[in-house]
PDB file of C-alpha atoms in Angstrom:
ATOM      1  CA  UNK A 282      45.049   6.204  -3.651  1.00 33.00           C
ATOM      2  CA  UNK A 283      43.029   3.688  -2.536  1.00 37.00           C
ATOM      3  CA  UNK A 284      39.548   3.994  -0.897  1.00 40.00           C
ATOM      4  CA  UNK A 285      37.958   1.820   1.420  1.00 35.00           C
ATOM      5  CA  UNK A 286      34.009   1.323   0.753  1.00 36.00           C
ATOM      6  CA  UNK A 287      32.893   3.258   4.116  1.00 34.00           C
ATOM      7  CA  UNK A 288      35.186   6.297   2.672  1.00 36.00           C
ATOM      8  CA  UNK A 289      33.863   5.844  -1.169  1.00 35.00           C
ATOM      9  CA  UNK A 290      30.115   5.877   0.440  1.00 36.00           C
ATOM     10  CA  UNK A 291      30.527   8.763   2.622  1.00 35.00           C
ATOM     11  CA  UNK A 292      32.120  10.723  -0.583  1.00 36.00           C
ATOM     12  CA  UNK A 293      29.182   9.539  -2.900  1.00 37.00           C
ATOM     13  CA  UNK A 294      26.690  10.747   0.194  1.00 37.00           C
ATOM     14  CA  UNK A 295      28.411  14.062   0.217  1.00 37.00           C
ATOM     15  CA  UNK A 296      29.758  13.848   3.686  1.00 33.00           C
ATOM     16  CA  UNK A 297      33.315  14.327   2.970  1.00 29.00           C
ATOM     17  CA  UNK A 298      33.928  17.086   0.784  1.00 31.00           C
ATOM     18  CA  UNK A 299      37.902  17.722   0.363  1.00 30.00           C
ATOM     19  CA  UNK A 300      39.842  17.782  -2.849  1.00 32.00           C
ATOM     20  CA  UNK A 301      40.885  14.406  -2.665  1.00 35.00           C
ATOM     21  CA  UNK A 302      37.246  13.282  -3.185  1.00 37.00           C
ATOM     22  CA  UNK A 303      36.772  14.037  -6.665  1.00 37.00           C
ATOM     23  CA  UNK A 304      39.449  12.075  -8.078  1.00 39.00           C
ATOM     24  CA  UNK A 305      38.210   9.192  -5.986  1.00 40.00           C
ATOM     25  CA  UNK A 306      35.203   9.102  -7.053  1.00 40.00           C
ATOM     26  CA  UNK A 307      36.106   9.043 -10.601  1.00 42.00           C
ATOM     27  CA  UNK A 308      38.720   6.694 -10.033  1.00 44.00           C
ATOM     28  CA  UNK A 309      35.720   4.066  -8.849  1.00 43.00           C
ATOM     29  CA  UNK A 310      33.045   4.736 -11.725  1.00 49.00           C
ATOM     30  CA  UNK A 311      36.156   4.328 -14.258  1.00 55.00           C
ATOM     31  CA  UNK A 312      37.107   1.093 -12.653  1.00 62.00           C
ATOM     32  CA  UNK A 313      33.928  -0.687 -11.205  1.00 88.00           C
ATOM     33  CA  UNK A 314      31.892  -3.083 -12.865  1.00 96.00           C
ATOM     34  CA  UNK A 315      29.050  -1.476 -15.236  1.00 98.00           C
ATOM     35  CA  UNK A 316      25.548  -2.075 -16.038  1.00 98.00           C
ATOM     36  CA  UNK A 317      23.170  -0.418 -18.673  1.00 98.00           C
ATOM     37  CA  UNK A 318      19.524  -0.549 -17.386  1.00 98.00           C
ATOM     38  CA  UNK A 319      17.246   1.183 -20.186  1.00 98.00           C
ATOM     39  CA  UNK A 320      13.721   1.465 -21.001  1.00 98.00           C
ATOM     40  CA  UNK A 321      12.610   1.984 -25.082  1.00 97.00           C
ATOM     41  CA  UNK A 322       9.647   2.066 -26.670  1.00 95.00           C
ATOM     42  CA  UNK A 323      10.147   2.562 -29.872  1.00 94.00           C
ATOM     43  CA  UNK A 324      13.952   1.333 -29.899  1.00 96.00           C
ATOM     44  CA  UNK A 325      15.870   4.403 -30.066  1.00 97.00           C
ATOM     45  CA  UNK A 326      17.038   4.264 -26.340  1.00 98.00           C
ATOM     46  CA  UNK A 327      17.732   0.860 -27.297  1.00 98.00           C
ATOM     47  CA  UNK A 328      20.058   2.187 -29.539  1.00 98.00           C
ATOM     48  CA  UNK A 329      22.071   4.050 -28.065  1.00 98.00           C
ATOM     49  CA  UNK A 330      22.162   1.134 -25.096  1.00 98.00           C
ATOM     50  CA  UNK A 331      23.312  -0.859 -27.516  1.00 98.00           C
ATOM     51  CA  UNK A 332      26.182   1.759 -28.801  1.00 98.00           C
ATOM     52  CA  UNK A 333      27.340   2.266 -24.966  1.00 98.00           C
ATOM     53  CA  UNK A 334      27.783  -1.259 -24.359  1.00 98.00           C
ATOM     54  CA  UNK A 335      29.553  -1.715 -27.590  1.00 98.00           C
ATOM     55  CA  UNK A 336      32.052   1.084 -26.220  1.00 98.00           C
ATOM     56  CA  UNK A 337      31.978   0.170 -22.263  1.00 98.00           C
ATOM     57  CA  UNK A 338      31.787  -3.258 -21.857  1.00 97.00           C
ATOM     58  CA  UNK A 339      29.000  -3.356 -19.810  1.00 98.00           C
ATOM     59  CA  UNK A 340      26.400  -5.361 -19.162  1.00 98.00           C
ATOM     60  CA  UNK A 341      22.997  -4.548 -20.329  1.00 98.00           C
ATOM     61  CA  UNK A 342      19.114  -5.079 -18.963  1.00 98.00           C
ATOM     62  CA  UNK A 343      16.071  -4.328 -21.125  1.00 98.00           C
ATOM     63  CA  UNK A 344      13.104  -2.690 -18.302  1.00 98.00           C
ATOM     64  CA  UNK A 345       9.929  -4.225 -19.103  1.00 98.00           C
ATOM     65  CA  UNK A 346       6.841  -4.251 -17.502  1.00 98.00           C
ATOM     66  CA  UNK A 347       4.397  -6.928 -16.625  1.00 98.00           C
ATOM     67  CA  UNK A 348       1.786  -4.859 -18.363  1.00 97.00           C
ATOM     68  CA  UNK A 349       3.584  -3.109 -21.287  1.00 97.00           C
ATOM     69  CA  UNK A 350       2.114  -0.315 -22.767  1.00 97.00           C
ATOM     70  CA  UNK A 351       0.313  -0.082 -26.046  1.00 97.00           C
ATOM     71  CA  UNK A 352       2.145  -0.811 -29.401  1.00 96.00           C
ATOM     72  CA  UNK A 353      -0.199   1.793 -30.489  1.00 96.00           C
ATOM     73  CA  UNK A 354       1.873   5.471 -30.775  1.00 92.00           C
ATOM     74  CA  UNK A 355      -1.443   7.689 -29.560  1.00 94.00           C
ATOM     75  CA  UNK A 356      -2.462   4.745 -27.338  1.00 97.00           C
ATOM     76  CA  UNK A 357       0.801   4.324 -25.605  1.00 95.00           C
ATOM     77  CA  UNK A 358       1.099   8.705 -25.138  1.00 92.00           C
ATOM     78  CA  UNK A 359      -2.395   8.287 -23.208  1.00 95.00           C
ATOM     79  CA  UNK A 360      -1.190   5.301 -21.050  1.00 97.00           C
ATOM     80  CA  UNK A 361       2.377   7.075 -20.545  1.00 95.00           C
ATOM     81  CA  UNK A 362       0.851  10.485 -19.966  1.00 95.00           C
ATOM     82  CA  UNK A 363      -1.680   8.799 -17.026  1.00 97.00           C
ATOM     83  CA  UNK A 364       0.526   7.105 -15.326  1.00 97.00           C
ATOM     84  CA  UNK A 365       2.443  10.193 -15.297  1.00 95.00           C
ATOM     85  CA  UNK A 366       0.148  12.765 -14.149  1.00 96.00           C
ATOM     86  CA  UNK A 367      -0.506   9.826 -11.542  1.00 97.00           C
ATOM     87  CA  UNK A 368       2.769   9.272 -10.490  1.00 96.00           C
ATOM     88  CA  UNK A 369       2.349   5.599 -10.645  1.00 97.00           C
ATOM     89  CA  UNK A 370       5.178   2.791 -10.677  1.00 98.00           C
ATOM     90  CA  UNK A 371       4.448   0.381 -13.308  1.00 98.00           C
ATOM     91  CA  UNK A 372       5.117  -3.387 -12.338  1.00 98.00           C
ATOM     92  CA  UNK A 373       8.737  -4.323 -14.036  1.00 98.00           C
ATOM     93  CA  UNK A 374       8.714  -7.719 -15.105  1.00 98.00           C
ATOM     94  CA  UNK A 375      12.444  -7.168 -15.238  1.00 97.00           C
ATOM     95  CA  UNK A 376      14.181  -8.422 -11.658  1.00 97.00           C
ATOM     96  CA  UNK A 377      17.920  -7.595 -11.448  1.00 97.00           C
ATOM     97  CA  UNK A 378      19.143  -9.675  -8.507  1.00 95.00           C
ATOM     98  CA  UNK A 379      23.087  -9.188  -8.585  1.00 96.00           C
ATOM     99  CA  UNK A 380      22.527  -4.957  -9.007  1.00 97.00           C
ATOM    100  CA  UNK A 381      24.621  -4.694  -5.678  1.00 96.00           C
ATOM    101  CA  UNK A 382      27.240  -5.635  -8.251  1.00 97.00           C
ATOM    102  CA  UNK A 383      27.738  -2.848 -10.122  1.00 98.00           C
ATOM    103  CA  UNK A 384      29.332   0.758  -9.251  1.00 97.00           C
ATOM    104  CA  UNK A 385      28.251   2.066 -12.269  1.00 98.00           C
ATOM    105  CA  UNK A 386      25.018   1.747 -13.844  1.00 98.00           C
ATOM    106  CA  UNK A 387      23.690   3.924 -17.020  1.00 98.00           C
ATOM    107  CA  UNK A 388      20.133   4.564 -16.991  1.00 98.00           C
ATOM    108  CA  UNK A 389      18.480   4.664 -20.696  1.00 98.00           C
ATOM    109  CA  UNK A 390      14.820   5.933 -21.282  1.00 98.00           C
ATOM    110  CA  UNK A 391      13.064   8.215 -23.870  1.00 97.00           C
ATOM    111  CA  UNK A 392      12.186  11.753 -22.943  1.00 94.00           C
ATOM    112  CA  UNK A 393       8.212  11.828 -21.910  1.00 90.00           C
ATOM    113  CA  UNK A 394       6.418  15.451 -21.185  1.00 89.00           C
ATOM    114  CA  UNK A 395      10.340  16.547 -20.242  1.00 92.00           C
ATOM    115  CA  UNK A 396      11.065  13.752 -17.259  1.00 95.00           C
ATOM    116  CA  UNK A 397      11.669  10.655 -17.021  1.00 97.00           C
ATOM    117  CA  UNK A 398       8.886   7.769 -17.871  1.00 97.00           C
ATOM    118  CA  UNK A 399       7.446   5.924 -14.905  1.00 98.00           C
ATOM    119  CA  UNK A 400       9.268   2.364 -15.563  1.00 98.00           C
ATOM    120  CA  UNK A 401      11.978   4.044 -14.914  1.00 98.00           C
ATOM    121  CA  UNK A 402      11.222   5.681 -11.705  1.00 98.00           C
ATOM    122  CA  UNK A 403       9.876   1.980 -10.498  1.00 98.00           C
ATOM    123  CA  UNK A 404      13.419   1.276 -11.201  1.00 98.00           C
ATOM    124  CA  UNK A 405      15.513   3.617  -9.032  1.00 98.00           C
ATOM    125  CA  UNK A 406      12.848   3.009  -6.323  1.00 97.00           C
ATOM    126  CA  UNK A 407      13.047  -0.922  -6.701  1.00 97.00           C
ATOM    127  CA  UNK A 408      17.050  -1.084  -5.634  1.00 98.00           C
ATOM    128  CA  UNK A 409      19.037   0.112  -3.327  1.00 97.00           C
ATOM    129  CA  UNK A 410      21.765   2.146  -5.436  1.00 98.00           C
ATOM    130  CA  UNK A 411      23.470   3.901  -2.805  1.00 97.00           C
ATOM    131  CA  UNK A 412      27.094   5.318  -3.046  1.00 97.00           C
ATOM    132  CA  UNK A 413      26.871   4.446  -6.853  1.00 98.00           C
ATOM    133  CA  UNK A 414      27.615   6.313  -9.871  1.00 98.00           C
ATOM    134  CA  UNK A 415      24.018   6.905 -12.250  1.00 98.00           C
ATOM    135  CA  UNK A 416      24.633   7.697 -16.024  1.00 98.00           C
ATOM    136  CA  UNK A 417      21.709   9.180 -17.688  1.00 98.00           C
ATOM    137  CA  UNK A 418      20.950   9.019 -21.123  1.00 98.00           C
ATOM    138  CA  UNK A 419      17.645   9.809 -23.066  1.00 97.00           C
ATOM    139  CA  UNK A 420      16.226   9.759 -26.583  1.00 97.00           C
ATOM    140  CA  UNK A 421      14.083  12.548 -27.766  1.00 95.00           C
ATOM    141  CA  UNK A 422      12.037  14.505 -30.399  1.00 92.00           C
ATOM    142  CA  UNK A 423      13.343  18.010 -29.203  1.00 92.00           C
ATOM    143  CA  UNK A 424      12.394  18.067 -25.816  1.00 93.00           C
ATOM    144  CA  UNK A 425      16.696  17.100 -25.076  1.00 95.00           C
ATOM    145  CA  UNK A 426      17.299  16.082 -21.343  1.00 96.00           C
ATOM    146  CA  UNK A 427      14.042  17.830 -19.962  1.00 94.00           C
ATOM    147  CA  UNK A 428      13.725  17.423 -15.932  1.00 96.00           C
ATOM    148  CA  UNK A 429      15.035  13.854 -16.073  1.00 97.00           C
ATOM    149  CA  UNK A 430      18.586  14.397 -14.303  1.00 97.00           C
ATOM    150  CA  UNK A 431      16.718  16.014 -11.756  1.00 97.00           C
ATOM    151  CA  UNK A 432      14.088  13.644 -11.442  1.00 97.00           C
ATOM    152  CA  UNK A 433      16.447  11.069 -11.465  1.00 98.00           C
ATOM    153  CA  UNK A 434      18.229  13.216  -8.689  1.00 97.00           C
ATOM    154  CA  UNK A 435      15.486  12.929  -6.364  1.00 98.00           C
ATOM    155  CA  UNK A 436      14.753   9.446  -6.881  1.00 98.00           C
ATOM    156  CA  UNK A 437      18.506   8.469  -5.693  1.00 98.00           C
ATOM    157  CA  UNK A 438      19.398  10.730  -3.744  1.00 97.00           C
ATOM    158  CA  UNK A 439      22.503   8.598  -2.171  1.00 98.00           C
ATOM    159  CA  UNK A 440      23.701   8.289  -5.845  1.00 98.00           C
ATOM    160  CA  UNK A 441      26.523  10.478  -7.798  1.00 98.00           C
ATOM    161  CA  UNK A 442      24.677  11.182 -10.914  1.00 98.00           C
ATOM    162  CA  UNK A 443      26.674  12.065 -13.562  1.00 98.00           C
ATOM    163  CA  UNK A 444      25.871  14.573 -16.656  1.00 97.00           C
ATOM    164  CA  UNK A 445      23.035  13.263 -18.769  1.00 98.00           C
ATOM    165  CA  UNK A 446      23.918  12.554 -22.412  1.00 98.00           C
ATOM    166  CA  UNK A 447      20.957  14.264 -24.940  1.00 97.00           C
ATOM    167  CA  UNK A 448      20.120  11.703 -28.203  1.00 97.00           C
ATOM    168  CA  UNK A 449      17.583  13.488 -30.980  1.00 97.00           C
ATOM    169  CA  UNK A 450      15.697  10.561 -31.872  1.00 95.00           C
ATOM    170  CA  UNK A 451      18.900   7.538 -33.148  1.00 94.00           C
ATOM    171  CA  UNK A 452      21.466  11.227 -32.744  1.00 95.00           C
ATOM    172  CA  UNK A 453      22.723  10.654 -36.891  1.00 95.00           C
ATOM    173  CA  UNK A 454      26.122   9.764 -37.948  1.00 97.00           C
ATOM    174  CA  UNK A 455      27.870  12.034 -35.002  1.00 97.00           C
ATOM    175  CA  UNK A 456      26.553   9.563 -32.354  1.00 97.00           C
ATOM    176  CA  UNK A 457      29.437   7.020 -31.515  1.00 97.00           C
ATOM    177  CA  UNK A 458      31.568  10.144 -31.382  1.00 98.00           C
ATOM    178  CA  UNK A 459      29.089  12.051 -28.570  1.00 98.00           C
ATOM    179  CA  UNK A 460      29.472   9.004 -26.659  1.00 98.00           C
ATOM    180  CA  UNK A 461      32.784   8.882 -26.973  1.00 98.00           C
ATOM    181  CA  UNK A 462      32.990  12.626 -25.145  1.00 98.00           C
ATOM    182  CA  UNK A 463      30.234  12.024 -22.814  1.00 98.00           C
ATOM    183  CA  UNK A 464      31.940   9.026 -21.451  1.00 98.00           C
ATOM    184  CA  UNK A 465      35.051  10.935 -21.351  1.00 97.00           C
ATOM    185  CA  UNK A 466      34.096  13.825 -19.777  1.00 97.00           C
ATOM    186  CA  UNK A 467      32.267  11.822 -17.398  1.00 97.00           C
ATOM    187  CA  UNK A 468      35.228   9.665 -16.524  1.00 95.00           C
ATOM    188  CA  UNK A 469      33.250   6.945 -17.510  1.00 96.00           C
ATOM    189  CA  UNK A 470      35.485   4.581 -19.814  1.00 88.00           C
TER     190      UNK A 470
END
């Protein structure tokens, strides 16, 4: 079965609702062209970025802003935590001008205070990612997925956003295999 754009949009909006959607929609992240967009500090997310487009295929985009934070650990938790509590939208440096590309596009950023850091909110506000499929992923310490799916959520709300995948700090030797099930289960691959 075959969808035409208007029909895959109105499914990804939640319009249409019947049990032919769900198929379809997997169908189209499985199939479309991907992108990994992440944001790392201290190169775990980069990581596991690096893992998923090992396993996917996809493309891959570094976030970084035109005023990056501090290379400082304590320095960089004050800067992170401000913008934060101020719900700013740090300047990317990083332009992506062919996003309207992709169908697909995992979103990779470290767990700060249980959400999602601000780069990466400047992100899903800076494109239009309508009717496409989001796949979360996030290195922690312990704090796992947090609020960031949710966050994420309300950022894009036109988006399908899939099921977040949780990576303690690199995630050890059992990481290429949790990928390997998240992407499944997510009809991802």
């Amino acid at each position: 079965m075959k969808a035409t754009r208007r029909q895959f949009l109105n499914i990804a909006a939640g319009l249409s609702l019947s049990c032919a959607a769900a198929p379809l929609l997997a169908q189209t992240a499985a199939s479309g062209k991907k992108l990994i967009v992440y944001f790392s500090w201290s190169g775990n997310t980069q990581y596991v970025a690096n893992l998923i487009k090992e396993k996917t295929g996809a493309d891959i985009v570094e976030l970084e802003l035109v005023k990056p934070y501090s290379s400082n650990y304590s320095q960089c938790l004050d800067e992170a935590k401000r913008d934060q509590r101020a719900d700013a939208r740090p300047e990317l440096r990083t332009k992506i001008d062919n996003i309207a590309e992709y169908d697909t596009i995992f979103i990779g950023y470290p767990n700060w205070w249980t959400s999602i850091p601000m780069p990466i909110a400047t992100f899903l506000e800076s494109y239009d990612l309508s009717g496409k499929t989001l796949a979360p992923f996030c290195s922690h310490g312990g704090g796992r997925l947090g609020q960031s799916v949710t966050a994420i959520s309300k950022l894009a709300p036109a988006s399908t956003v899939t099921e977040g995948l949780s990576v303690h700090y690199r995630g050890g030797s059992s990481l290429p295999n949790d990928i390997d099930k998240w992407l499944a289960a997510n009809k991802l691959l």
